[in-house]
Short mmCIF file of C-alpha atoms and ligand atoms in Angstrom, two decimals:
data_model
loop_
_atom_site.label_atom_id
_atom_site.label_comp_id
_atom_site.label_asym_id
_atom_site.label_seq_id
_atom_site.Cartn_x
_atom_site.Cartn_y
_atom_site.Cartn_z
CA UNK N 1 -20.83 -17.91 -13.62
CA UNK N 2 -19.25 -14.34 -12.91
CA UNK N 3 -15.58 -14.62 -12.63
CA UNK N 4 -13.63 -12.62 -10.17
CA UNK N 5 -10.19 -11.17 -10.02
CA UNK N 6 -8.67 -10.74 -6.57
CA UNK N 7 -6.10 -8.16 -6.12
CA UNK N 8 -4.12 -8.24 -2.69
CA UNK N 9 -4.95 -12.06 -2.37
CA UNK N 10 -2.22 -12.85 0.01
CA UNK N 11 -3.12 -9.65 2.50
CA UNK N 12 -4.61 -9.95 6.12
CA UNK N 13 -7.82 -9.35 4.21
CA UNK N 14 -7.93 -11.02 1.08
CA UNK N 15 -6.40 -14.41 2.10
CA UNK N 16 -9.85 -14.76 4.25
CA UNK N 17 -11.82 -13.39 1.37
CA UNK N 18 -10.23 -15.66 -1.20
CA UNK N 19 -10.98 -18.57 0.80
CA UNK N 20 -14.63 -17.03 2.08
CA UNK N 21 -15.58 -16.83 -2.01
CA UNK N 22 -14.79 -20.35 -3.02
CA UNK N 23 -16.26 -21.16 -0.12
CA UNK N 24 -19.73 -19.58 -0.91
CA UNK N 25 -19.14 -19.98 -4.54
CA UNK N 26 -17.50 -22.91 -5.47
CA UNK N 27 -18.29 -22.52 -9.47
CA UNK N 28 -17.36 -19.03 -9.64
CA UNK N 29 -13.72 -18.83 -11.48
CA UNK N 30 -11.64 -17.14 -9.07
CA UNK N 31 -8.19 -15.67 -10.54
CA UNK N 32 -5.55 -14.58 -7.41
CA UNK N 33 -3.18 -12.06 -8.49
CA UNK N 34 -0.04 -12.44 -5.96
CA UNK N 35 3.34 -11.60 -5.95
CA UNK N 36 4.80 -13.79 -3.54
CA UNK N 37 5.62 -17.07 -6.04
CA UNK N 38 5.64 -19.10 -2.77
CA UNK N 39 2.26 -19.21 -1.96
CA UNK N 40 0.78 -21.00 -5.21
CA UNK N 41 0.18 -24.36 -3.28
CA UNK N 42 -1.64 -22.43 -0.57
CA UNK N 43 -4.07 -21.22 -3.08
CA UNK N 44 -4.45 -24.63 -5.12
CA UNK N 45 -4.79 -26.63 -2.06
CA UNK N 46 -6.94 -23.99 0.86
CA UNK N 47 -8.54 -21.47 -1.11
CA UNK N 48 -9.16 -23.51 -4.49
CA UNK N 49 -8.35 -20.95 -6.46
CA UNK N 50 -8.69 -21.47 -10.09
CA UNK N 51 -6.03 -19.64 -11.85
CA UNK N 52 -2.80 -17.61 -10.21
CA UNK N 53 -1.46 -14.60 -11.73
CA UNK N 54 1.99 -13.51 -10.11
CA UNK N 55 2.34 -9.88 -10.90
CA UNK N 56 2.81 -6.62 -9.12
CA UNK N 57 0.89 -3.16 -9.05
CA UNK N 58 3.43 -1.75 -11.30
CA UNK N 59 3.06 -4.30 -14.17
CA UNK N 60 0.08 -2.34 -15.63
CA UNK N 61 -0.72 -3.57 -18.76
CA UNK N 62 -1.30 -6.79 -16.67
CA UNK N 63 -3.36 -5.24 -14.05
CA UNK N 64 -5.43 -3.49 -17.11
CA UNK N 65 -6.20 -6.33 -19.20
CA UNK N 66 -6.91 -8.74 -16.40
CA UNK N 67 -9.60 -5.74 -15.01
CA UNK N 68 -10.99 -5.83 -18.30
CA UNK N 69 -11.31 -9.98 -18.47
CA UNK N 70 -13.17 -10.18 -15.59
CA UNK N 71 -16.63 -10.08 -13.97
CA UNK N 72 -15.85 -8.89 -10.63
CA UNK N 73 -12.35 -7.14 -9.48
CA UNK N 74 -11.59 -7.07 -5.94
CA UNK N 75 -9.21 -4.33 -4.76
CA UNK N 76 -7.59 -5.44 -1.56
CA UNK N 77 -4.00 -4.72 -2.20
CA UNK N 78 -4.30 -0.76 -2.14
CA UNK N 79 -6.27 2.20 -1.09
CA UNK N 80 -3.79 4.80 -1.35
CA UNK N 81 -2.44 4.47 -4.88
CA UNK N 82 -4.76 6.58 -7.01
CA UNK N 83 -2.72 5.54 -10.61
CA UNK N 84 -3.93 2.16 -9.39
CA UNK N 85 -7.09 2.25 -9.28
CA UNK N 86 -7.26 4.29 -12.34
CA UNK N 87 -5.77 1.55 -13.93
CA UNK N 88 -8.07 -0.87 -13.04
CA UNK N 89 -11.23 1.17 -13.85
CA UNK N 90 -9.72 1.86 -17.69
CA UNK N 91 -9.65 -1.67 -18.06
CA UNK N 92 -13.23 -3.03 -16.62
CA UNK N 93 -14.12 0.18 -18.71
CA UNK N 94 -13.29 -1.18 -21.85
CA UNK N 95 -16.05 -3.63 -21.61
CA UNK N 96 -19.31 -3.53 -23.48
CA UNK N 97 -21.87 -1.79 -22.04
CA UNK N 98 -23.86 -5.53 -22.01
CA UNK N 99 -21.46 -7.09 -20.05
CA UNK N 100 -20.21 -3.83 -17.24
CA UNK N 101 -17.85 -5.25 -14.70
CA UNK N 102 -18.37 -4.40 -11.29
CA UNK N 103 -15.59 -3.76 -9.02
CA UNK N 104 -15.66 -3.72 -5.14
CA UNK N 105 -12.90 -1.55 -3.47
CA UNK N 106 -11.87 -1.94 0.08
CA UNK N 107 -11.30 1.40 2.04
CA UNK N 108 -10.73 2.59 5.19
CA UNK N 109 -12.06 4.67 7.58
CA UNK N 110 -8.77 6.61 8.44
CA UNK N 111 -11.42 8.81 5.96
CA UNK N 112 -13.06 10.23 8.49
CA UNK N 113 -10.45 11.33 11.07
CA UNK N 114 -11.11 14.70 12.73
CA UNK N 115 -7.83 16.30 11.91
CA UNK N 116 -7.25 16.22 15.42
CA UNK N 117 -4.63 18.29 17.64
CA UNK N 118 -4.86 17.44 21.19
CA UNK N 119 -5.53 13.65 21.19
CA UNK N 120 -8.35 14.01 23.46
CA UNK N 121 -11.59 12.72 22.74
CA UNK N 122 -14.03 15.40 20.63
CA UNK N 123 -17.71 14.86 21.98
CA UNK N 124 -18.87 17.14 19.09
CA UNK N 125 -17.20 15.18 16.18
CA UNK N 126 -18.76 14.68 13.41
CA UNK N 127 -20.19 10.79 13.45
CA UNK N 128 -19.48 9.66 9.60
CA UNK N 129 -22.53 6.98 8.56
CA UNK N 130 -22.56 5.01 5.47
CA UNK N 131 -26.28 5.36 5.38
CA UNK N 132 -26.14 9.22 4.62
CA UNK N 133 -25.48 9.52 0.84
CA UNK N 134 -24.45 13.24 1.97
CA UNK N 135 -21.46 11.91 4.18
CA UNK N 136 -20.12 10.04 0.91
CA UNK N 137 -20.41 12.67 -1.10
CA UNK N 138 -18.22 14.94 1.05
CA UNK N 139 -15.25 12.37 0.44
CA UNK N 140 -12.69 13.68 -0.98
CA UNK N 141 -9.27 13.12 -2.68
CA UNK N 142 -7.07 14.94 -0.30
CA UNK N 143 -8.69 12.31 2.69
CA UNK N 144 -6.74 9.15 3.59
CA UNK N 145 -8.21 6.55 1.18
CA UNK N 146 -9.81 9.70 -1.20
CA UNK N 147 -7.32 8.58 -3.97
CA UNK N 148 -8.74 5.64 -4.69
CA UNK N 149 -12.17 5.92 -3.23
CA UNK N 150 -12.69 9.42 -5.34
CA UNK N 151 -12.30 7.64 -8.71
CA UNK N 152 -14.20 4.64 -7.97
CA UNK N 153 -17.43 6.98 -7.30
CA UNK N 154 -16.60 9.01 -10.04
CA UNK N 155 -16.47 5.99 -11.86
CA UNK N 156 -19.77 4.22 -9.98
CA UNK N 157 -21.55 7.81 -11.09
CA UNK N 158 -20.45 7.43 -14.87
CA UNK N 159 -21.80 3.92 -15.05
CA UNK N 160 -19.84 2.27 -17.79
CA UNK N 161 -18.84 -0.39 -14.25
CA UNK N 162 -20.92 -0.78 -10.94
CA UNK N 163 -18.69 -0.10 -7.92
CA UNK N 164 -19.45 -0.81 -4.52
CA UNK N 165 -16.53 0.47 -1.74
CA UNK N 166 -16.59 -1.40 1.84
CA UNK N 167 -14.34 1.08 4.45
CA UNK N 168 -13.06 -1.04 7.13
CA UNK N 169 -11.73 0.31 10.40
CA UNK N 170 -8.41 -0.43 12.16
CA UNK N 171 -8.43 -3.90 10.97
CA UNK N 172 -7.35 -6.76 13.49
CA UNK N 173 -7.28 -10.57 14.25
CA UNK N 174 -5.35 -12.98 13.04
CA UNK N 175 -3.74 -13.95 9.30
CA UNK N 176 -4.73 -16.94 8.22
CA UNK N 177 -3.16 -16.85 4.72
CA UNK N 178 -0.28 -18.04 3.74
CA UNK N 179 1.85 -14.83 4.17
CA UNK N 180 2.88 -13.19 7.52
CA UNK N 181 0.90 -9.85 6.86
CA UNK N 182 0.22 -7.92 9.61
CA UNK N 183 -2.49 -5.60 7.45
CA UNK N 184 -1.99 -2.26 7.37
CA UNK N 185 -3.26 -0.63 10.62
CA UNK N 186 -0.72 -2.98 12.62
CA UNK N 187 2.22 -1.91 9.79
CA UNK N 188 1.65 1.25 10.27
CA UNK N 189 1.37 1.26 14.34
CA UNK N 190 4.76 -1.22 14.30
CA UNK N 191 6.70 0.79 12.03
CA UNK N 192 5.69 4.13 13.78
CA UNK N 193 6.83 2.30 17.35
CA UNK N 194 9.90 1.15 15.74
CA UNK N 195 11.01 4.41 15.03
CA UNK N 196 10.17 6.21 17.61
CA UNK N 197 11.58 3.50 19.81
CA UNK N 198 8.64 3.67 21.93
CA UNK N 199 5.11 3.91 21.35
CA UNK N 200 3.34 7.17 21.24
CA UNK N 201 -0.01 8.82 21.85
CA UNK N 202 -1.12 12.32 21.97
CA UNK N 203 -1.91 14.47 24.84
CA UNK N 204 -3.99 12.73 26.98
CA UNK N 205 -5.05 9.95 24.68
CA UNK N 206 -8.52 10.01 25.22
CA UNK N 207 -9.56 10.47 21.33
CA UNK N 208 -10.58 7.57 20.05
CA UNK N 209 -10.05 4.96 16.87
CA UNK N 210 -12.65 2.63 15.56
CA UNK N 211 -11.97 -0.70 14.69
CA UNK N 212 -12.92 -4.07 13.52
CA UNK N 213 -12.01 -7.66 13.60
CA UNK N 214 -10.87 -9.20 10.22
CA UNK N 215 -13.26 -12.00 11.23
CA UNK N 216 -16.25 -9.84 11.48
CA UNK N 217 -15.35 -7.74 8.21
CA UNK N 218 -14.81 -10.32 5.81
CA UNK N 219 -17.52 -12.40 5.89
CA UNK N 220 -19.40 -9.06 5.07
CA UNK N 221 -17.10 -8.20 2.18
CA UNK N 222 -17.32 -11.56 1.00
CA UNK N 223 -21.30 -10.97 1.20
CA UNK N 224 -20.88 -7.78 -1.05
CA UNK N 225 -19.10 -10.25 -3.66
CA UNK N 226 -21.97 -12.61 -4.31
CA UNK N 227 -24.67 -9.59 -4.16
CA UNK N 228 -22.13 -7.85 -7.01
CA UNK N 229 -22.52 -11.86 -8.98
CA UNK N 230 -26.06 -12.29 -8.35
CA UNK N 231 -27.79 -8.67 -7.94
CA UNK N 232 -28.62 -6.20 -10.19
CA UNK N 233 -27.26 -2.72 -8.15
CA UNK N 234 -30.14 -0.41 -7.06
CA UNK N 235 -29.25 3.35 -6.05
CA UNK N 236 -26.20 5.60 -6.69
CA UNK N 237 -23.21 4.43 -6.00
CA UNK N 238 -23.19 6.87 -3.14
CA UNK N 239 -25.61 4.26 -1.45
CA UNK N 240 -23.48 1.46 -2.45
CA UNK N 241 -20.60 2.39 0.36
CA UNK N 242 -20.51 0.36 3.57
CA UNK N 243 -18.63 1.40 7.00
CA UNK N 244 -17.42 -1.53 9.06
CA UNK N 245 -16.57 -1.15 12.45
CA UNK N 246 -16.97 -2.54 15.67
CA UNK N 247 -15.67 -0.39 19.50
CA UNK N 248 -14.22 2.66 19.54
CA UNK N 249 -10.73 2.66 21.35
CA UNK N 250 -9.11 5.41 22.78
CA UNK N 251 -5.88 6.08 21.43
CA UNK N 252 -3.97 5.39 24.81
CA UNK N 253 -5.80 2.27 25.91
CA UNK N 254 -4.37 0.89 22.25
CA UNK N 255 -1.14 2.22 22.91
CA UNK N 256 -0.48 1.17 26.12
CA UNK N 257 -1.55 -2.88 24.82
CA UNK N 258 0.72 -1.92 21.62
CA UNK N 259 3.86 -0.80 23.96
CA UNK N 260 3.39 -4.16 26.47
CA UNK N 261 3.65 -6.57 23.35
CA UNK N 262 6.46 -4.88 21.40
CA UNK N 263 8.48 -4.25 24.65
CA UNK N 264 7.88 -7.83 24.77
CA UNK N 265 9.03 -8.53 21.27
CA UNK N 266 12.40 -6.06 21.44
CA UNK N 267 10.61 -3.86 19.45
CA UNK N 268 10.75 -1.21 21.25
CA UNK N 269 12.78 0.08 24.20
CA UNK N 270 9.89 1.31 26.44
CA UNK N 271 6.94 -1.16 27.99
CA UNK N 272 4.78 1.80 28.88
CA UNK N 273 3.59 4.29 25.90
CA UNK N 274 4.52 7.70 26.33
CA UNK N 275 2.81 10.87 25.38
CA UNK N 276 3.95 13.28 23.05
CA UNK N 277 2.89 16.34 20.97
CA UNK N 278 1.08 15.92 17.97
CA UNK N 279 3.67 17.11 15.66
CA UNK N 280 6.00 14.24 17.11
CA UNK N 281 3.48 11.63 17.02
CA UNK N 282 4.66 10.22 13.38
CA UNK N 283 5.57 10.94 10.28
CA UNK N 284 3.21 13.09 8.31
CA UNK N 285 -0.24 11.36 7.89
CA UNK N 286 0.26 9.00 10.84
CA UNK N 287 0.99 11.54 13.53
CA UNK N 288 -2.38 13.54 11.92
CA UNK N 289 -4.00 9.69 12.75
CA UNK N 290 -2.82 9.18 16.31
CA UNK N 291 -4.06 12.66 17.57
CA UNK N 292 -7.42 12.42 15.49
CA UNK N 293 -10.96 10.95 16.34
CA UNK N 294 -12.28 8.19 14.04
CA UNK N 295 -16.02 8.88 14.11
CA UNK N 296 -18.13 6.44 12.12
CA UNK N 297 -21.92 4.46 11.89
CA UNK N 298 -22.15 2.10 9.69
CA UNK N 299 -25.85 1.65 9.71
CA UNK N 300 -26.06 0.53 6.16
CA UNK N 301 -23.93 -2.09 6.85
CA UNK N 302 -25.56 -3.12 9.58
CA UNK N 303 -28.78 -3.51 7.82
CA UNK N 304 -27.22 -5.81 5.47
CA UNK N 305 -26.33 -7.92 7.90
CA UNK N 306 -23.18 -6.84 9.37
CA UNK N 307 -22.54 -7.67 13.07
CA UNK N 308 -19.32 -8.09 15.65
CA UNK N 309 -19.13 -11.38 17.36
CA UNK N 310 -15.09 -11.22 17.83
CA UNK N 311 -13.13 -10.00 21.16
CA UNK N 312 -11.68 -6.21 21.54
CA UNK N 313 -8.35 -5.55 19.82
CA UNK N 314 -7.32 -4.58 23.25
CA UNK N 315 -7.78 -8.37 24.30
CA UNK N 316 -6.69 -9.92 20.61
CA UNK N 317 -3.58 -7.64 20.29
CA UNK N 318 -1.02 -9.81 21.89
CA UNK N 319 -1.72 -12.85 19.85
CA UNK N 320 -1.82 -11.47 16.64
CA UNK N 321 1.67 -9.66 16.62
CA UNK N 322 3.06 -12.80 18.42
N1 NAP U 1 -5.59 -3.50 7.83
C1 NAP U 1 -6.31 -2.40 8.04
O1 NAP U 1 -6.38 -1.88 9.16
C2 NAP U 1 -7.10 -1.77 6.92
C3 NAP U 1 -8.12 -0.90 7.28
C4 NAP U 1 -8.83 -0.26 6.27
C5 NAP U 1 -8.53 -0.51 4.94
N2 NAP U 1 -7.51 -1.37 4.63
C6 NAP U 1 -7.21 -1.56 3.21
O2 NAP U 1 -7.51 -2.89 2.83
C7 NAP U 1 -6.60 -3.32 1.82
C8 NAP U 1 -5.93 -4.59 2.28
O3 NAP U 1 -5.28 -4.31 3.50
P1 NAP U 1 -4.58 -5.44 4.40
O4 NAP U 1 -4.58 -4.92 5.77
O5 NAP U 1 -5.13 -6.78 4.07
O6 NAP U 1 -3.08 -5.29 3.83
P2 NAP U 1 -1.87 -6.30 3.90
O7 NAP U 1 -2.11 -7.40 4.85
O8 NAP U 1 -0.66 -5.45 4.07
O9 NAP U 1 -1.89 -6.91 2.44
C9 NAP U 1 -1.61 -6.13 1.34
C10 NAP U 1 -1.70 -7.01 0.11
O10 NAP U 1 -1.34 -6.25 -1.03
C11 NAP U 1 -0.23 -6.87 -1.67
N3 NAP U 1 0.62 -5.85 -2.24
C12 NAP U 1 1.02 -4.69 -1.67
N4 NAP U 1 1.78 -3.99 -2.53
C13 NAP U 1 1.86 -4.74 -3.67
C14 NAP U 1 2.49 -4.56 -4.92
N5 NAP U 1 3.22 -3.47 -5.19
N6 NAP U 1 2.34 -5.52 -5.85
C15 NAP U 1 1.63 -6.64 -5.59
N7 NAP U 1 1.01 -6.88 -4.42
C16 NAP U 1 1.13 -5.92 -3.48
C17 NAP U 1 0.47 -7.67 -0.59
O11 NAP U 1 1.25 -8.66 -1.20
P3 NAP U 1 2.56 -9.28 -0.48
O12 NAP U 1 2.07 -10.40 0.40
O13 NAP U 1 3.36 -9.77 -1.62
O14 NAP U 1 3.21 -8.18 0.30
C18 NAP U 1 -0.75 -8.22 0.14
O15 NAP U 1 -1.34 -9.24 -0.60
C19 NAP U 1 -5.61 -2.15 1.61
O16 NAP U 1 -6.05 -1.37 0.54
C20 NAP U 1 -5.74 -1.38 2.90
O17 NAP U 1 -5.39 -0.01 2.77
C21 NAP U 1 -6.81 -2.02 5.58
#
């Protein structure tokens, strides 16, 4: 039975993957490494979890050897810390080449924004799909995720592990782990309304973000798990990259939901968004974000299997930042 090694366990994401693998694979040892030392019974009693490793990213020699013990690493916890995932990759490394780890990475799709200026929506944009090994290739380090999604195809390529990244969109939907995590997207939105003390969009708001419902996107993660356990991996690992997303949302429809909830939660001052210019839209990568297009197919996905059931964020906001 592969074992697998779930980093980020307690995230909007991995809490529904940790349960979602037991689930499917209820003889497949599955180690959660947390740093929250209150969630333990959680994972005894929900997700079954079979052994509980309380660490943090920055106890490496604990991130290495666990990478290395293991069948199958799960990297939910970060895709912008590069040293990370370098980490992780040294250890599974370290195996012999009979028994190759593989390690599935989640990314996101913040990738393949359009380095936008105006906020308004880009007809012309490039449309990023997982199905063209070319569009992979053209990742690079300096992109959002490109830290950590760089060395994992560098590392696919090399072939001492077998790597397989799935790039989720602005995630949403509810947490139902045992920690209040938001996920990152809605973090990063908050925390950017916070400080404003408002919530902004660029020019006329028209560009648009993709995104998808945790709902939708784990099951197909969780799917990528047990094809990593039972599979042997067929193409490059430029093939072995999945976009999930479901609408596209223009940047103002998103903020003007955002605004009506966090007005609502004395967040922020304002209950309407407000427009501003792209330099003022955040700090650094997040104003780039909120002026941008997010382009993306992911028809590879879909042929897997990958479908939306769920409702809009626009209609699901509300509830999950309740
Ligand atoms: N949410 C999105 O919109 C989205 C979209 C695309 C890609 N992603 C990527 O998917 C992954 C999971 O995202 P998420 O939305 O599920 O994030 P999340 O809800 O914020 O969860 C992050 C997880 O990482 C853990 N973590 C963070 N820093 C840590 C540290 N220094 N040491 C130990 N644990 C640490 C958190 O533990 P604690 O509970 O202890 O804080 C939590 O388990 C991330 O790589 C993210 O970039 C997310």
């Amino acid at each position: 039975m592969p074992s697998v090694l779930l980093f980020g366990a307690t995230g909007l994401i991995g809490s529904r993957l940790a349960i979602d693998v037991k689930k499917a694979h209820p003889d497949w040892p599955l180690t959660v490494f947390v740093r929250n030392t209150k969630v333990d019974e959680w994972f005894e009693a929900t997700a079954k979890a079979d052994r509980i490793v309380h660490g943090s990213i920055s106890d490496t020699d604990l991130v290495r050897s666990l990478s290395k013990e293991h069948d199958i690493v799960v990297n939910a916890i970060t895709s912008f810390d590069g040293d990370f995932i370098a980490n992780v990759i040294a250890g599974m490394e370290e195996r012999p080449e009979d028994s190759k780890g593989t390690l599935v990475h989640v990314s996101g799709t913040g990738n393949f924004i359009d380095n936008g200026t105006t906020g308004a929506f880009n007809p012309n944009g490039k449309v990023w799909n997982d199905d063209k090994e070319e569009d992979i290739r053209q990742i690079t380090r300096r992109m959002f995720n490109g830290g950590t999604d760089v060395p994992t195809l560098e590392a696919g390529v090399r072939g001492k592990i077998i790597t397989y990244i799935v790039c989720f969109a602005v995630t949403y939907g509810s947490n139902i782990g045992p920690a209040p995590n938001l996920g990152v997207a809605y973090n990063i939105f908050t925390h950017n309304a916070k400080q404003h003390g408002f919530v902004p969009y660029v020019g006329d708001g028209t560009a648009v973000a993709s995104a998808v419902h945790v709902a939708d996107a784990v099951p197909f993660l969780s799917k990528i798990v047990s094809i990593a356990g039972t599979e042997k991996p067929t193409g490059s690992a430029y093939s072995r990259y999945y976009i999930l997303h479901g609408e596209r949302v223009a940047w103002k429809d998103l903020s003007v939901a955002l605004a009506k909830v966090l007005y609502a939660k004395g967040t922020v001052s304002e209950p309407e968004p407000k427009s501003v210019p792209a330099a003022e839209a955040g700090e650094g990568e997040v104003g780039v974000l909120i002026a941008s297009n997010m382009l993306v197919k992911g028809d590879r996905a879909a042929r897997l299997g990958f479908k939306v059931t769920h409702r809009s964020i626009l209609d699901q906001l509300q509830e999950d930042l309740a």
